[in-house]
Amino acid sequence: MVAGACATAGMALGRVKLSSKKKGFCLVPKNDGEWAAKLKKLNAKWYYTWGAKEPNGSPATAEFVPMMWGKWGCNAELMAQIRAAGHKTLLGFNEPDQKKQANISVEKAIELWPLLMGTGARLGSPAGVHPDGEWMIAFMDEAQRRNYRVDFITMHSYMGANARHFLSKVEKIHKRYKKPIWITEFAVADWTANEGQPNKHSANAVMKFMEDALPKLEKMDYVERYSWFSAAPSSHVLGTSALFAKDGTLTPLGEWYASI
C-alpha cells in the first residue's frame, strides 16, 4: 500500500516538476563506489560528505559542496586548496554546539572564520544543533558586529512527523537571521526509541511528512537547498526515515525522495 501510494505520488509530482534543483544528500563515501550510485538513484543535484575534499569517483550529475567540519585542519593551506579547486560554496562548522560533534566555542569559531571567508566561496553558517540556540545567536551577532561574511544559514532539524511544525521552524530561522536557508540535515526522529521501545513514527507517518513538507520547501524562495539525512533502516531513532534498505535498494520513502 505504501509503495503504491509512493509511486503514484512520485509520478504525479514528476508531471508537474521534472527535477528539483534544491534536493541534495549527505553521506560518507566508501571505496566501493556504492555511495556514488546512491546519489544517482536519488537524483541528487548536490551532496556533501562532512569533509573538505571532493572524493574520487564523484558523479558529474551532482555538485560536491565542501565543509569545514571543525577546527582541526582549518588552516590557510586547506583554504587555498578549496579555492584552487574552484568550489563555489563552502559549509561552515558542523554542530559546534555539540560536544560529540565539532565542539567549538563561539570565540574560536569567530577567530577561524576569516580563513573560511578567504576562500572567496559563498559561505554557509555553522550548522548548530539548535539553529536558534544560544551558540548560533552569539556567533551570528558577533559576525555581524565584525562585518564578517555569512551568506546563508545552514540548519539541522530532527523533529517529529508534523510537517507544519517543521516548516514553521524553517520560517522562524529565516525571519531571525534574514538570510537564505540551507537545511543540510533533516529527518523524522524519535529520540525516545530504543531496542525495547519501537519508533513511534511509522513509515507511513514519515512518508506523509515528506509529501507535505518537500513540495512546500520547493516553493519557498529563501530555502535554497535541502538534504535528507538517511540512517540505517535498523536505527531505532531514525530507521523509519531511511531512504535505502539494507540491500541498497530504495525504500518507498527513498523512491518518493528520488521522484521530486
Coordinates of C-alpha atoms in Angstrom, one line a residue:
M1 CA 0.0 0.0 0.0
V2 CA 2.8 2.5 1.0
A3 CA 4.8 1.6 -2.1
G4 CA 1.9 2.0 -4.4
A5 CA 1.0 5.4 -2.8
C6 CA 4.6 6.4 -3.2
A7 CA 4.8 5.5 -6.8
T8 CA 1.5 7.3 -7.6
A9 CA 2.6 10.4 -5.7
G10 CA 6.0 10.4 -7.4
M11 CA 4.5 10.1 -10.9
A12 CA 2.0 12.8 -10.3
L13 CA 4.7 15.1 -8.9
G14 CA 7.0 14.2 -11.8
R15 CA 4.5 15.5 -14.3
V16 CA 4.5 18.9 -12.6
K17 CA 8.1 19.2 -11.7
L18 CA 10.7 17.1 -13.5
S19 CA 13.6 17.7 -11.2
S20 CA 14.3 19.6 -8.1
K21 CA 17.4 21.8 -8.1
K22 CA 17.3 22.1 -4.3
K23 CA 17.5 18.4 -3.4
G24 CA 20.7 17.0 -2.1
F25 CA 22.1 14.2 0.0
C26 CA 24.7 13.8 2.8
L27 CA 26.7 10.7 3.1
V28 CA 30.1 9.3 4.0
P29 CA 31.7 7.9 0.8
K30 CA 33.2 4.4 0.8
N31 CA 35.8 2.9 -1.5
D32 CA 33.2 0.5 -3.1
G33 CA 31.6 3.3 -5.2
E34 CA 28.2 2.5 -3.9
W35 CA 27.9 6.0 -2.5
A36 CA 28.0 7.5 -6.0
A37 CA 25.3 5.1 -7.1
K38 CA 23.1 6.2 -4.3
L39 CA 23.4 9.8 -5.4
K40 CA 22.3 8.8 -8.9
K41 CA 19.4 6.7 -7.5
L42 CA 18.1 9.7 -5.6
N43 CA 18.6 12.2 -8.5
A44 CA 20.5 14.4 -6.1
K45 CA 21.8 17.7 -7.6
W46 CA 24.3 18.3 -4.8
Y47 CA 25.9 16.5 -1.9
Y48 CA 28.4 16.8 0.9
T49 CA 30.4 14.4 3.0
W50 CA 31.2 16.4 6.1
G51 CA 34.6 16.8 4.6
A52 CA 36.5 19.5 2.7
K53 CA 38.0 17.4 -0.2
E54 CA 36.0 16.0 -3.0
P55 CA 36.1 12.2 -3.1
N56 CA 37.3 10.2 -6.1
G57 CA 34.5 9.0 -8.3
S58 CA 32.2 11.9 -7.8
P59 CA 29.4 11.8 -10.3
A60 CA 29.1 14.6 -12.8
T61 CA 25.4 14.8 -12.1
A62 CA 25.8 16.1 -8.5
E63 CA 27.8 19.1 -7.3
F64 CA 30.1 18.4 -4.4
V65 CA 30.0 21.1 -1.6
P66 CA 32.9 21.1 0.8
M67 CA 32.5 21.5 4.5
M68 CA 35.0 22.8 7.2
W69 CA 33.7 20.3 9.8
G70 CA 35.7 21.5 12.8
K71 CA 38.7 23.5 13.9
W72 CA 41.2 20.6 13.1
G73 CA 43.0 21.2 9.9
C74 CA 41.4 24.6 9.4
N75 CA 44.4 26.5 8.1
A76 CA 45.4 28.6 5.2
E77 CA 46.8 25.7 3.2
L78 CA 43.5 23.8 3.2
M79 CA 41.6 27.0 2.3
A80 CA 43.9 27.6 -0.6
Q81 CA 43.2 24.0 -1.8
I82 CA 39.4 24.7 -1.7
R83 CA 39.9 28.0 -3.5
A84 CA 42.1 26.3 -6.2
A85 CA 39.5 23.5 -6.7
G86 CA 37.0 26.2 -7.7
H87 CA 34.3 25.3 -5.3
K88 CA 31.6 27.9 -5.4
T89 CA 30.3 27.2 -1.9
L90 CA 31.7 26.2 1.5
L91 CA 29.8 25.0 4.5
G92 CA 30.8 26.1 8.0
F93 CA 31.4 24.0 11.1
N94 CA 29.2 21.0 11.9
E95 CA 27.2 21.2 15.1
P96 CA 29.8 23.3 17.0
D97 CA 27.4 23.5 20.0
Q98 CA 27.5 19.7 20.4
K99 CA 30.4 18.0 22.5
K100 CA 30.2 14.9 20.4
Q101 CA 30.5 16.9 17.1
A102 CA 32.7 19.8 16.2
N103 CA 32.5 21.2 19.8
I104 CA 33.9 24.7 19.1
S105 CA 33.5 27.8 21.3
V106 CA 32.0 30.8 19.7
E107 CA 35.3 32.7 20.3
K108 CA 37.3 30.0 18.4
A109 CA 34.8 29.9 15.5
I110 CA 34.9 33.6 15.1
E111 CA 38.7 33.5 15.2
L112 CA 38.8 30.9 12.4
W113 CA 36.0 32.5 10.3
P114 CA 38.3 34.8 8.2
L115 CA 40.1 31.8 6.9
L116 CA 36.8 30.4 5.5
M117 CA 35.9 33.8 4.1
G118 CA 39.3 33.9 2.4
T119 CA 38.3 31.1 0.0
G120 CA 36.1 33.5 -1.8
A121 CA 33.4 30.8 -1.9
R122 CA 29.8 31.5 -0.9
L123 CA 29.8 30.8 2.8
G124 CA 27.2 28.9 4.9
S125 CA 27.0 29.5 8.6
P126 CA 27.9 26.9 11.2
A127 CA 25.1 24.3 11.5
G128 CA 24.1 24.3 15.1
V129 CA 22.2 21.5 16.8
H130 CA 19.9 24.3 17.7
P131 CA 19.8 26.9 14.8
D132 CA 18.2 29.4 17.1
G133 CA 20.1 28.4 20.2
E134 CA 22.5 30.4 22.4
W135 CA 25.6 29.4 20.4
M136 CA 24.2 30.4 17.0
I137 CA 22.8 33.6 18.2
A138 CA 26.1 34.6 19.8
F139 CA 28.0 33.6 16.7
M140 CA 25.8 35.5 14.3
D141 CA 25.7 38.6 16.5
E142 CA 29.5 38.7 16.7
A143 CA 29.9 38.0 13.0
Q144 CA 27.6 40.9 12.2
R145 CA 29.4 43.2 14.7
R146 CA 32.7 42.4 12.9
N147 CA 31.2 42.6 9.5
Y148 CA 32.2 39.0 8.8
R149 CA 30.5 37.4 5.8
V150 CA 27.9 34.7 6.3
D151 CA 26.0 34.3 3.0
F152 CA 23.3 31.8 4.2
I153 CA 22.2 29.9 7.2
T154 CA 22.6 26.2 7.5
M155 CA 20.3 24.3 9.8
H156 CA 19.5 20.8 11.1
S157 CA 16.1 19.5 12.1
Y158 CA 15.2 16.2 13.6
M159 CA 11.7 16.8 14.8
G160 CA 8.6 14.6 14.8
A161 CA 6.3 13.9 11.9
N162 CA 4.4 17.2 11.9
A163 CA 5.3 18.9 8.7
R164 CA 3.6 22.1 9.8
H165 CA 5.8 22.4 12.9
F166 CA 8.9 21.8 10.8
L167 CA 8.0 24.4 8.2
S168 CA 7.2 26.9 10.9
K169 CA 10.7 26.3 12.4
V170 CA 12.3 26.9 9.0
E171 CA 10.3 30.2 8.6
K172 CA 11.3 31.2 12.1
I173 CA 15.0 30.8 11.4
H174 CA 14.7 32.8 8.2
K175 CA 13.0 35.6 10.0
R176 CA 15.5 35.7 12.8
Y177 CA 18.6 35.9 10.6
K178 CA 17.1 37.3 7.4
K179 CA 19.3 35.2 5.2
P180 CA 18.7 32.3 2.7
I181 CA 18.4 28.8 4.3
W182 CA 20.1 25.5 3.5
I183 CA 18.6 22.6 5.5
T184 CA 21.7 20.4 5.5
E185 CA 20.3 17.6 7.7
F186 CA 16.7 16.8 8.4
A187 CA 14.6 13.7 9.0
V188 CA 11.8 12.5 11.3
A189 CA 13.3 11.2 14.5
D190 CA 12.1 9.6 17.7
W191 CA 14.8 10.2 20.3
T192 CA 13.0 8.0 22.9
A193 CA 13.1 4.9 20.7
N194 CA 15.4 2.0 21.7
E195 CA 15.6 -1.8 21.5
G196 CA 12.6 -2.2 23.9
Q197 CA 10.6 0.8 22.6
P198 CA 9.8 0.9 18.9
N199 CA 9.9 4.2 17.0
K200 CA 6.6 6.0 17.4
H201 CA 6.8 7.5 13.9
S202 CA 5.7 4.8 11.4
A203 CA 7.0 4.6 7.8
N204 CA 3.5 5.9 6.8
A205 CA 3.8 8.9 9.0
V206 CA 7.3 9.8 7.7
M207 CA 6.0 9.4 4.1
K208 CA 3.2 11.8 4.9
F209 CA 5.7 14.3 6.4
M210 CA 7.8 14.2 3.3
E211 CA 4.8 14.5 1.0
D212 CA 3.6 17.6 2.9
A213 CA 7.0 19.3 3.6
L214 CA 9.1 18.9 0.4
P215 CA 6.7 20.5 -2.1
K216 CA 6.5 23.5 0.2
L217 CA 10.3 23.7 0.6
E218 CA 10.4 23.8 -3.2
K219 CA 8.1 26.8 -3.3
M220 CA 9.9 28.8 -0.5
D221 CA 12.2 31.2 -2.3
Y222 CA 14.5 31.6 0.7
V223 CA 15.1 27.9 1.0
E224 CA 17.9 27.4 -1.5
R225 CA 18.8 23.7 -0.8
Y226 CA 17.9 20.8 1.5
S227 CA 19.4 17.4 2.2
W228 CA 17.6 14.5 3.9
F229 CA 19.6 12.5 6.4
S230 CA 19.2 8.8 5.9
A231 CA 20.4 6.5 8.7
A232 CA 20.4 2.7 8.5
P233 CA 16.9 1.1 8.5
S234 CA 17.9 -0.7 11.7
S235 CA 18.3 2.6 13.6
H236 CA 15.9 2.8 16.5
V237 CA 15.8 6.6 16.3
L238 CA 15.8 7.2 12.5
G239 CA 15.1 3.8 10.9
T240 CA 11.6 4.8 9.6
S241 CA 13.3 7.8 7.8
A242 CA 15.7 5.6 5.9
L243 CA 15.9 6.2 2.1
F244 CA 17.8 2.9 1.5
A245 CA 17.0 -0.6 2.5
K246 CA 19.8 -2.9 3.9
D247 CA 20.5 -4.3 0.4
G248 CA 21.0 -0.8 -1.1
T249 CA 17.7 -0.5 -2.9
L250 CA 15.4 2.4 -2.4
T251 CA 12.8 2.2 0.3
P252 CA 9.3 3.6 -0.6
L253 CA 10.4 6.8 1.1
G254 CA 13.6 6.8 -1.0
E255 CA 11.5 6.4 -4.1
W256 CA 9.5 9.4 -3.3
Y257 CA 12.6 11.5 -2.5
A258 CA 14.1 10.4 -5.8
S259 CA 10.9 11.4 -7.6
I260 CA 10.8 15.1 -6.6

